PDB file of C-alpha atoms and ligand atoms in Angstrom:
ATOM      1  CA  MET Z   1      96.779  65.852 -28.341  1.00 86.00           C
ATOM      2  CA  ARG Z   2      93.107  65.327 -28.277  1.00 92.00           C
ATOM      3  CA  ILE Z   3      90.996  65.104 -25.129  1.00 95.00           C
ATOM      4  CA  LEU Z   4      87.668  64.058 -24.377  1.00 97.00           C
ATOM      5  CA  LEU Z   5      86.322  65.854 -21.333  1.00 98.00           C
ATOM      6  CA  VAL Z   6      83.129  64.347 -19.665  1.00 98.00           C
ATOM      7  CA  GLU Z   7      81.753  66.851 -16.917  1.00 98.00           C
ATOM      8  CA  ASP Z   8      78.106  67.689 -16.647  1.00 97.00           C
ATOM      9  CA  ASP Z   9      79.018  70.733 -14.632  1.00 96.00           C
ATOM     10  CA  GLU Z  10      78.262  73.900 -16.808  1.00 97.00           C
ATOM     11  CA  LEU Z  11      80.763  76.011 -15.396  1.00 96.00           C
ATOM     12  CA  LEU Z  12      83.740  73.644 -14.514  1.00 95.00           C
ATOM     13  CA  GLY Z  13      83.204  71.937 -18.011  1.00 97.00           C
ATOM     14  CA  ASP Z  14      83.605  75.421 -19.799  1.00 97.00           C
ATOM     15  CA  GLY Z  15      86.674  76.716 -17.781  1.00 95.00           C
ATOM     16  CA  LEU Z  16      88.286  73.355 -18.259  1.00 96.00           C
ATOM     17  CA  ARG Z  17      87.671  73.368 -22.032  1.00 96.00           C
ATOM     18  CA  THR Z  18      88.858  76.902 -22.584  1.00 95.00           C
ATOM     19  CA  GLY Z  19      91.965  76.636 -20.101  1.00 93.00           C
ATOM     20  CA  LEU Z  20      92.974  73.177 -21.859  1.00 93.00           C
ATOM     21  CA  ILE Z  21      92.436  74.547 -25.299  1.00 91.00           C
ATOM     22  CA  GLN Z  22      94.879  77.745 -24.144  1.00 88.00           C
ATOM     23  CA  TYR Z  23      97.201  74.942 -23.354  1.00 86.00           C
ATOM     24  CA  GLY Z  24      97.233  73.795 -27.084  1.00 85.00           C
ATOM     25  CA  TYR Z  25      94.747  70.574 -26.535  1.00 90.00           C
ATOM     26  CA  THR Z  26      92.078  69.647 -29.221  1.00 92.00           C
ATOM     27  CA  VAL Z  27      89.232  69.461 -26.532  1.00 95.00           C
ATOM     28  CA  ASP Z  28      85.526  67.706 -27.034  1.00 96.00           C
ATOM     29  CA  TRP Z  29      83.487  68.216 -24.292  1.00 97.00           C
ATOM     30  CA  LEU Z  30      80.439  65.963 -23.514  1.00 98.00           C
ATOM     31  CA  LYS Z  31      78.124  66.253 -20.744  1.00 98.00           C
ATOM     32  CA  ASP Z  32      76.758  63.010 -20.205  1.00 98.00           C
ATOM     33  CA  GLY Z  33      77.853  59.458 -19.629  1.00 98.00           C
ATOM     34  CA  LEU Z  34      75.883  57.921 -22.751  1.00 98.00           C
ATOM     35  CA  ALA Z  35      77.129  60.471 -25.221  1.00 98.00           C
ATOM     36  CA  ALA Z  36      80.884  60.021 -23.590  1.00 98.00           C
ATOM     37  CA  ASP Z  37      80.065  55.937 -24.108  1.00 98.00           C
ATOM     38  CA  GLN Z  38      79.080  56.357 -27.617  1.00 97.00           C
ATOM     39  CA  ALA Z  39      81.882  58.729 -28.598  1.00 97.00           C
ATOM     40  CA  LEU Z  40      84.665  56.268 -27.080  1.00 97.00           C
ATOM     41  CA  ARG Z  41      83.424  53.457 -29.292  1.00 96.00           C
ATOM     42  CA  THR Z  42      83.930  55.376 -32.506  1.00 92.00           C
ATOM     43  CA  GLU Z  43      86.614  57.907 -31.991  1.00 91.00           C
ATOM     44  CA  ASN Z  44      90.285  58.204 -31.025  1.00 88.00           C
ATOM     45  CA  PHE Z  45      91.110  60.130 -28.109  1.00 93.00           C
ATOM     46  CA  ASP Z  46      94.540  60.321 -26.389  1.00 92.00           C
ATOM     47  CA  VAL Z  47      93.382  60.922 -22.682  1.00 95.00           C
ATOM     48  CA  VAL Z  48      89.859  61.007 -21.133  1.00 97.00           C
ATOM     49  CA  VAL Z  49      89.027  63.221 -18.437  1.00 98.00           C
ATOM     50  CA  LEU Z  50      86.374  61.641 -16.843  1.00 98.00           C
ATOM     51  CA  ASP Z  51      83.939  62.960 -14.088  1.00 97.00           C
ATOM     52  CA  LEU Z  52      82.095  60.206 -12.175  1.00 95.00           C
ATOM     53  CA  GLY Z  53      78.755  61.812 -11.539  1.00 94.00           C
ATOM     54  CA  LEU Z  54      77.164  62.215 -14.506  1.00 96.00           C
ATOM     55  CA  PRO Z  55      73.942  62.313 -16.136  1.00 97.00           C
ATOM     56  CA  LYS Z  56      72.315  59.120 -18.401  1.00 98.00           C
ATOM     57  CA  LEU Z  57      75.362  56.591 -17.549  1.00 97.00           C
ATOM     58  CA  SER Z  58      77.706  57.128 -14.413  1.00 96.00           C
ATOM     59  CA  GLY Z  59      81.409  57.794 -15.159  1.00 96.00           C
ATOM     60  CA  ILE Z  60      82.409  54.177 -13.666  1.00 96.00           C
ATOM     61  CA  THR Z  61      80.155  52.533 -16.322  1.00 97.00           C
ATOM     62  CA  VAL Z  62      81.530  54.415 -19.143  1.00 98.00           C
ATOM     63  CA  LEU Z  63      85.076  53.506 -17.850  1.00 97.00           C
ATOM     64  CA  GLN Z  64      84.383  49.855 -17.277  1.00 96.00           C
ATOM     65  CA  GLN Z  65      82.681  49.450 -20.734  1.00 96.00           C
ATOM     66  CA  LEU Z  66      85.914  51.318 -22.114  1.00 96.00           C
ATOM     67  CA  ARG Z  67      87.998  48.786 -20.649  1.00 94.00           C
ATOM     68  CA  SER Z  68      85.875  45.616 -21.289  1.00 93.00           C
ATOM     69  CA  ARG Z  69      86.071  46.436 -25.075  1.00 92.00           C
ATOM     70  CA  GLY Z  70      89.903  46.168 -24.710  1.00 91.00           C
ATOM     71  CA  GLN Z  71      90.594  49.952 -25.140  1.00 91.00           C
ATOM     72  CA  THR Z  72      93.774  51.143 -23.065  1.00 90.00           C
ATOM     73  CA  THR Z  73      92.960  55.055 -23.466  1.00 94.00           C
ATOM     74  CA  PRO Z  74      94.246  56.746 -20.709  1.00 96.00           C
ATOM     75  CA  VAL Z  75      91.905  57.756 -18.239  1.00 97.00           C
ATOM     76  CA  LEU Z  76      91.905  60.335 -15.543  1.00 98.00           C
ATOM     77  CA  ILE Z  77      88.957  60.489 -13.248  1.00 97.00           C
ATOM     78  CA  LEU Z  78      87.604  63.524 -11.623  1.00 96.00           C
ATOM     79  CA  THR Z  79      86.027  63.121  -7.924  1.00 92.00           C
ATOM     80  CA  ALA Z  80      84.735  64.988  -5.192  1.00 83.00           C
ATOM     81  CA  ARG Z  81      87.596  65.502  -2.142  1.00 74.00           C
ATOM     82  CA  GLU Z  82      85.430  63.418   0.322  1.00 76.00           C
ATOM     83  CA  SER Z  83      84.801  60.165  -1.641  1.00 83.00           C
ATOM     84  CA  ILE Z  84      87.286  58.021  -1.391  1.00 90.00           C
ATOM     85  CA  GLU Z  85      85.241  55.348  -2.092  1.00 91.00           C
ATOM     86  CA  ASP Z  86      84.607  56.611  -5.650  1.00 91.00           C
ATOM     87  CA  ARG Z  87      88.359  56.727  -5.947  1.00 92.00           C
ATOM     88  CA  VAL Z  88      89.176  53.494  -5.132  1.00 93.00           C
ATOM     89  CA  LYS Z  89      86.182  52.244  -7.369  1.00 94.00           C
ATOM     90  CA  GLY Z  90      87.295  54.323 -10.161  1.00 94.00           C
ATOM     91  CA  LEU Z  91      91.340  53.052  -9.947  1.00 94.00           C
ATOM     92  CA  ASP Z  92      89.816  49.551  -9.765  1.00 94.00           C
ATOM     93  CA  SER Z  93      87.602  49.935 -12.956  1.00 95.00           C
ATOM     94  CA  GLY Z  94      90.471  51.023 -14.817  1.00 95.00           C
ATOM     95  CA  ALA Z  95      91.101  54.771 -14.102  1.00 96.00           C
ATOM     96  CA  ASP Z  96      94.919  55.581 -14.721  1.00 96.00           C
ATOM     97  CA  ASP Z  97      94.899  58.452 -12.308  1.00 96.00           C
ATOM     98  CA  TYR Z  98      92.440  60.459 -10.606  1.00 95.00           C
ATOM     99  CA  LEU Z  99      92.170  64.247  -9.139  1.00 95.00           C
ATOM    100  CA  THR Z 100      89.996  65.697  -6.401  1.00 94.00           C
ATOM    101  CA  LYS Z 101      87.758  68.760  -6.856  1.00 92.00           C
ATOM    102  CA  PRO Z 102      88.537  71.681  -6.743  1.00 92.00           C
ATOM    103  CA  PHE Z 103      92.292  71.354  -8.599  1.00 94.00           C
ATOM    104  CA  ASP Z 104      94.505  73.419 -10.715  1.00 94.00           C
ATOM    105  CA  LEU Z 105      94.504  73.381 -14.191  1.00 94.00           C
ATOM    106  CA  ASP Z 106      98.661  73.271 -14.226  1.00 94.00           C
ATOM    107  CA  GLU Z 107      98.544  70.102 -12.571  1.00 96.00           C
ATOM    108  CA  LEU Z 108      95.792  68.401 -14.414  1.00 96.00           C
ATOM    109  CA  CYS Z 109      97.808  69.313 -17.638  1.00 94.00           C
ATOM    110  CA  ALA Z 110     101.169  67.968 -16.111  1.00 94.00           C
ATOM    111  CA  ARG Z 111      99.296  64.765 -14.834  1.00 95.00           C
ATOM    112  CA  MET Z 112      97.836  64.517 -18.716  1.00 93.00           C
ATOM    113  CA  ARG Z 113     101.409  64.623 -19.966  1.00 91.00           C
ATOM    114  CA  ALA Z 114     102.561  61.754 -17.541  1.00 93.00           C
ATOM    115  CA  LEU Z 115      99.454  59.696 -18.679  1.00 92.00           C
ATOM    116  CA  GLN Z 116     100.412  60.094 -22.457  1.00 87.00           C
ATOM    117  CA  ARG Z 117     104.074  59.442 -21.714  1.00 87.00           C
ATOM    118  CA  ARG Z 118     103.259  56.370 -20.001  1.00 87.00           C
ATOM    119  CA  SER Z 119     100.746  55.233 -22.581  1.00 84.00           C
ATOM    120  CA  THR Z 120     103.360  55.416 -25.481  1.00 79.00           C
ATOM    121  CA  THR Z 121     105.767  53.350 -23.050  1.00 76.00           C
ATOM    122  CA  ARG Z 122     108.202  56.662 -23.021  1.00 76.00           C
ATOM    123  CA  ALA Z 123     109.916  57.234 -19.687  1.00 76.00           C
ATOM    124  CA  GLU Z 124     111.513  60.549 -21.095  1.00 80.00           C
ATOM    125  CA  PRO Z 125     109.543  63.627 -20.929  1.00 84.00           C
ATOM    126  CA  THR Z 126     110.983  65.073 -24.323  1.00 90.00           C
ATOM    127  CA  LEU Z 127     110.366  63.116 -27.764  1.00 91.00           C
ATOM    128  CA  ILE Z 128     113.720  63.018 -29.514  1.00 91.00           C
ATOM    129  CA  HIS Z 129     113.794  61.876 -33.194  1.00 91.00           C
ATOM    130  CA  GLU Z 130     117.311  62.107 -35.190  1.00 88.00           C
ATOM    131  CA  ASN Z 131     117.883  66.059 -34.769  1.00 92.00           C
ATOM    132  CA  ILE Z 132     114.481  67.106 -33.954  1.00 94.00           C
ATOM    133  CA  VAL Z 133     113.258  67.452 -29.863  1.00 95.00           C
ATOM    134  CA  LEU Z 134     109.844  68.284 -29.016  1.00 95.00           C
ATOM    135  CA  ASP Z 135     109.052  69.282 -25.382  1.00 93.00           C
ATOM    136  CA  PRO Z 136     105.126  68.814 -24.804  1.00 89.00           C
ATOM    137  CA  ALA Z 137     105.720  70.383 -21.454  1.00 86.00           C
ATOM    138  CA  ALA Z 138     107.316  73.417 -22.833  1.00 87.00           C
ATOM    139  CA  HIS Z 139     104.932  73.370 -25.936  1.00 89.00           C
ATOM    140  CA  SER Z 140     108.508  73.611 -27.956  1.00 94.00           C
ATOM    141  CA  VAL Z 141     110.308  72.300 -30.854  1.00 96.00           C
ATOM    142  CA  LYS Z 142     113.762  72.503 -31.660  1.00 96.00           C
ATOM    143  CA  PHE Z 143     115.733  71.207 -34.742  1.00 96.00           C
ATOM    144  CA  HIS Z 144     119.736  71.170 -34.974  1.00 94.00           C
ATOM    145  CA  GLY Z 145     119.254  72.987 -31.524  1.00 94.00           C
ATOM    146  CA  GLU Z 146     117.455  75.843 -32.731  1.00 95.00           C
ATOM    147  CA  LEU Z 147     113.882  76.837 -31.773  1.00 96.00           C
ATOM    148  CA  VAL Z 148     111.347  76.576 -34.743  1.00 96.00           C
ATOM    149  CA  ASN Z 149     108.038  78.115 -34.711  1.00 96.00           C
ATOM    150  CA  VAL Z 150     105.144  75.489 -35.788  1.00 95.00           C
ATOM    151  CA  SER Z 151     101.327  76.626 -35.187  1.00 92.00           C
ATOM    152  CA  ARG Z 152      99.527  74.807 -32.795  1.00 88.00           C
ATOM    153  CA  ARG Z 153      98.025  71.982 -35.542  1.00 90.00           C
ATOM    154  CA  GLU Z 154     101.585  71.276 -36.633  1.00 93.00           C
ATOM    155  CA  PHE Z 155     102.909  70.672 -33.269  1.00 93.00           C
ATOM    156  CA  ALA Z 156     100.238  68.174 -32.495  1.00 91.00           C
ATOM    157  CA  LEU Z 157     100.457  66.509 -35.622  1.00 93.00           C
ATOM    158  CA  LEU Z 158     104.555  66.366 -35.384  1.00 95.00           C
ATOM    159  CA  GLN Z 159     103.893  64.990 -31.727  1.00 93.00           C
ATOM    160  CA  LYS Z 160     101.419  62.553 -33.193  1.00 93.00           C
ATOM    161  CA  LEU Z 161     103.810  61.227 -35.470  1.00 94.00           C
ATOM    162  CA  LEU Z 162     106.917  60.939 -33.582  1.00 93.00           C
ATOM    163  CA  GLU Z 163     104.846  59.171 -30.851  1.00 91.00           C
ATOM    164  CA  ASN Z 164     104.058  56.494 -33.501  1.00 91.00           C
ATOM    165  CA  ALA Z 165     107.535  56.393 -35.367  1.00 92.00           C
ATOM    166  CA  GLY Z 166     107.688  53.276 -37.351  1.00 92.00           C
ATOM    167  CA  ARG Z 167     104.052  52.990 -37.814  1.00 93.00           C
ATOM    168  CA  VAL Z 168     101.729  54.316 -40.462  1.00 94.00           C
ATOM    169  CA  LEU Z 169      99.088  56.543 -39.113  1.00 94.00           C
ATOM    170  CA  SER Z 170      95.905  56.635 -41.327  1.00 93.00           C
ATOM    171  CA  ARG Z 171      94.657  60.241 -42.356  1.00 90.00           C
ATOM    172  CA  GLU Z 172      91.079  59.893 -40.647  1.00 86.00           C
ATOM    173  CA  HIS Z 173      93.479  58.986 -37.413  1.00 87.00           C
ATOM    174  CA  LEU Z 174      95.519  62.225 -38.050  1.00 89.00           C
ATOM    175  CA  ALA Z 175      92.789  64.330 -38.750  1.00 86.00           C
ATOM    176  CA  GLN Z 176      90.953  63.269 -35.612  1.00 83.00           C
ATOM    177  CA  SER Z 177      93.489  63.862 -33.190  1.00 82.00           C
ATOM    178  CA  LEU Z 178      93.926  67.447 -34.871  1.00 83.00           C
ATOM    179  CA  TYR Z 179      90.244  68.719 -34.797  1.00 82.00           C
ATOM    180  CA  GLY Z 180      87.753  68.189 -32.546  1.00 77.00           C
ATOM    181  CA  TRP Z 181      83.960  68.516 -33.284  1.00 74.00           C
ATOM    182  CA  GLY Z 182      82.246  71.076 -34.892  1.00 71.00           C
ATOM    183  CA  GLU Z 183      85.364  73.162 -35.909  1.00 74.00           C
ATOM    184  CA  ASP Z 184      85.547  73.855 -39.755  1.00 70.00           C
ATOM    185  CA  VAL Z 185      88.174  71.366 -41.158  1.00 71.00           C
ATOM    186  CA  ASP Z 186      89.241  72.106 -44.752  1.00 73.00           C
ATOM    187  CA  SER Z 187      89.365  68.827 -46.534  1.00 70.00           C
ATOM    188  CA  ASN Z 188      93.062  69.428 -47.536  1.00 84.00           C
ATOM    189  CA  ALA Z 189      94.191  70.888 -44.100  1.00 88.00           C
ATOM    190  CA  LEU Z 190      96.163  67.845 -43.102  1.00 91.00           C
ATOM    191  CA  GLU Z 191      97.971  68.072 -46.201  1.00 92.00           C
ATOM    192  CA  VAL Z 192      98.849  71.844 -45.739  1.00 93.00           C
ATOM    193  CA  HIS Z 193     100.417  71.115 -42.070  1.00 94.00           C
ATOM    194  CA  ILE Z 194     102.239  68.147 -43.203  1.00 95.00           C
ATOM    195  CA  HIS Z 195     103.932  70.099 -46.062  1.00 95.00           C
ATOM    196  CA  ASN Z 196     104.556  72.992 -43.751  1.00 96.00           C
ATOM    197  CA  LEU Z 197     106.110  70.304 -41.381  1.00 96.00           C
ATOM    198  CA  ARG Z 198     108.163  68.929 -44.296  1.00 96.00           C
ATOM    199  CA  LYS Z 199     109.577  72.494 -45.190  1.00 95.00           C
ATOM    200  CA  LYS Z 200     110.656  72.889 -41.827  1.00 96.00           C
ATOM    201  CA  PHE Z 201     112.342  69.563 -40.953  1.00 94.00           C
ATOM    202  CA  GLY Z 202     113.055  68.110 -44.581  1.00 91.00           C
ATOM    203  CA  GLN Z 203     111.177  66.652 -47.583  1.00 88.00           C
ATOM    204  CA  GLU Z 204     112.407  63.177 -46.857  1.00 88.00           C
ATOM    205  CA  PHE Z 205     111.317  63.222 -42.789  1.00 89.00           C
ATOM    206  CA  ILE Z 206     107.525  62.272 -43.400  1.00 95.00           C
ATOM    207  CA  HIS Z 207     106.633  59.194 -45.815  1.00 94.00           C
ATOM    208  CA  THR Z 208     103.410  59.315 -47.789  1.00 94.00           C
ATOM    209  CA  ILE Z 209     102.046  56.018 -47.834  1.00 93.00           C
ATOM    210  CA  ARG Z 210      99.601  56.091 -50.536  1.00 91.00           C
ATOM    211  CA  GLY Z 211      95.798  55.456 -50.081  1.00 90.00           C
ATOM    212  CA  ILE Z 212      96.633  55.370 -46.437  1.00 92.00           C
ATOM    213  CA  GLY Z 213      98.183  58.206 -44.533  1.00 93.00           C
ATOM    214  CA  TYR Z 214     101.821  59.004 -43.157  1.00 95.00           C
ATOM    215  CA  MET Z 215     104.315  57.685 -41.316  1.00 95.00           C
ATOM    216  CA  ILE Z 216     107.890  58.712 -40.212  1.00 94.00           C
ATOM    217  CA  ASP Z 217     110.869  56.312 -39.690  1.00 90.00           C
ATOM    218  CA  LYS Z 218     111.991  55.009 -36.392  1.00 86.00           C
ATOM    219  CA  SER Z 219     114.992  57.109 -35.148  1.00 79.00           C
ATOM    220  CA  LYS Z 220     118.383  55.173 -36.555  1.00 70.00           C
ATOM    221  CA  ASP Z 221     119.321  54.317 -32.678  1.00 61.00           C
ATOM    222  CA  GLU Z 222     116.109  52.838 -32.184  1.00 56.00           C
ATOM    223  CA  LYS Z 223     116.007  50.525 -35.138  1.00 47.00           C
TER     224      LYS Z 223
HETATM  225 CA1   CA N   1      79.360  65.601 -12.238  1.00 53.50          CA
END
C-alpha cells in the first residue's frame, strides 16, 4: 500500500514515515502543499495522510483540487486538537477521516486500513481469493490454510492484485504502488516479485497481459 504523507513538521513527519515503513507501507513524504498537489496529479497513491497547515498551498486547497479533478483517493487529514472548524471544513471538502494531533501510530494504521477497505468497497477486513487469505492487519498470507512467507514487496503486490481481481493493472501502476521516490528499482524487479508469487501460489494464478501488465481472475464465487 503506497501512502502519500504530507506534513511540514520535520519531527512528526520523520517519525510517521519511519513508523509507517516499519508497518510495511511504501511511504512518500512531502513537506508542502504545492509539491503534494503536483504529486497527486501524476502519481497513484492508495491513501493520502494530509496535514492541513502547510506552506505554499494549504491542505484544504490540496484536498479541494484533488476532489475537483474527480479523484477519489482516500484522504485522512491531520488537525490540531482545538480546531473543530478545520475538521469540519476538511470533512466538507472531501476528507474521509481525520486524526487530531497527537495521535497513536497504531490508530493511524487501523484507520488507513479501514479507508482502504471502504475505497475498494470491501467490508471484510481480510481478502479472500480461492485458497488465498490475505490479512492486511496481521500482515499475513495463508494458502490452503497454511501461513506462507512473503516479502514486504510481495505482500504489497499480492494485496494490490487481489483488490483488483478481474482488472488489468499496468506495470507502471504496480511498480508505483511498490516503490517510493528515490528508491533504487531494478528494471525487472516487478517481474521477479511476480515470479516469486507464482512459485508460491501457482503458475496460473497471475496472468501476464502482454505489453500492458498483469491481472488475476475474479474468484469463482464472485463471477
Ligand atoms: Ca503543519
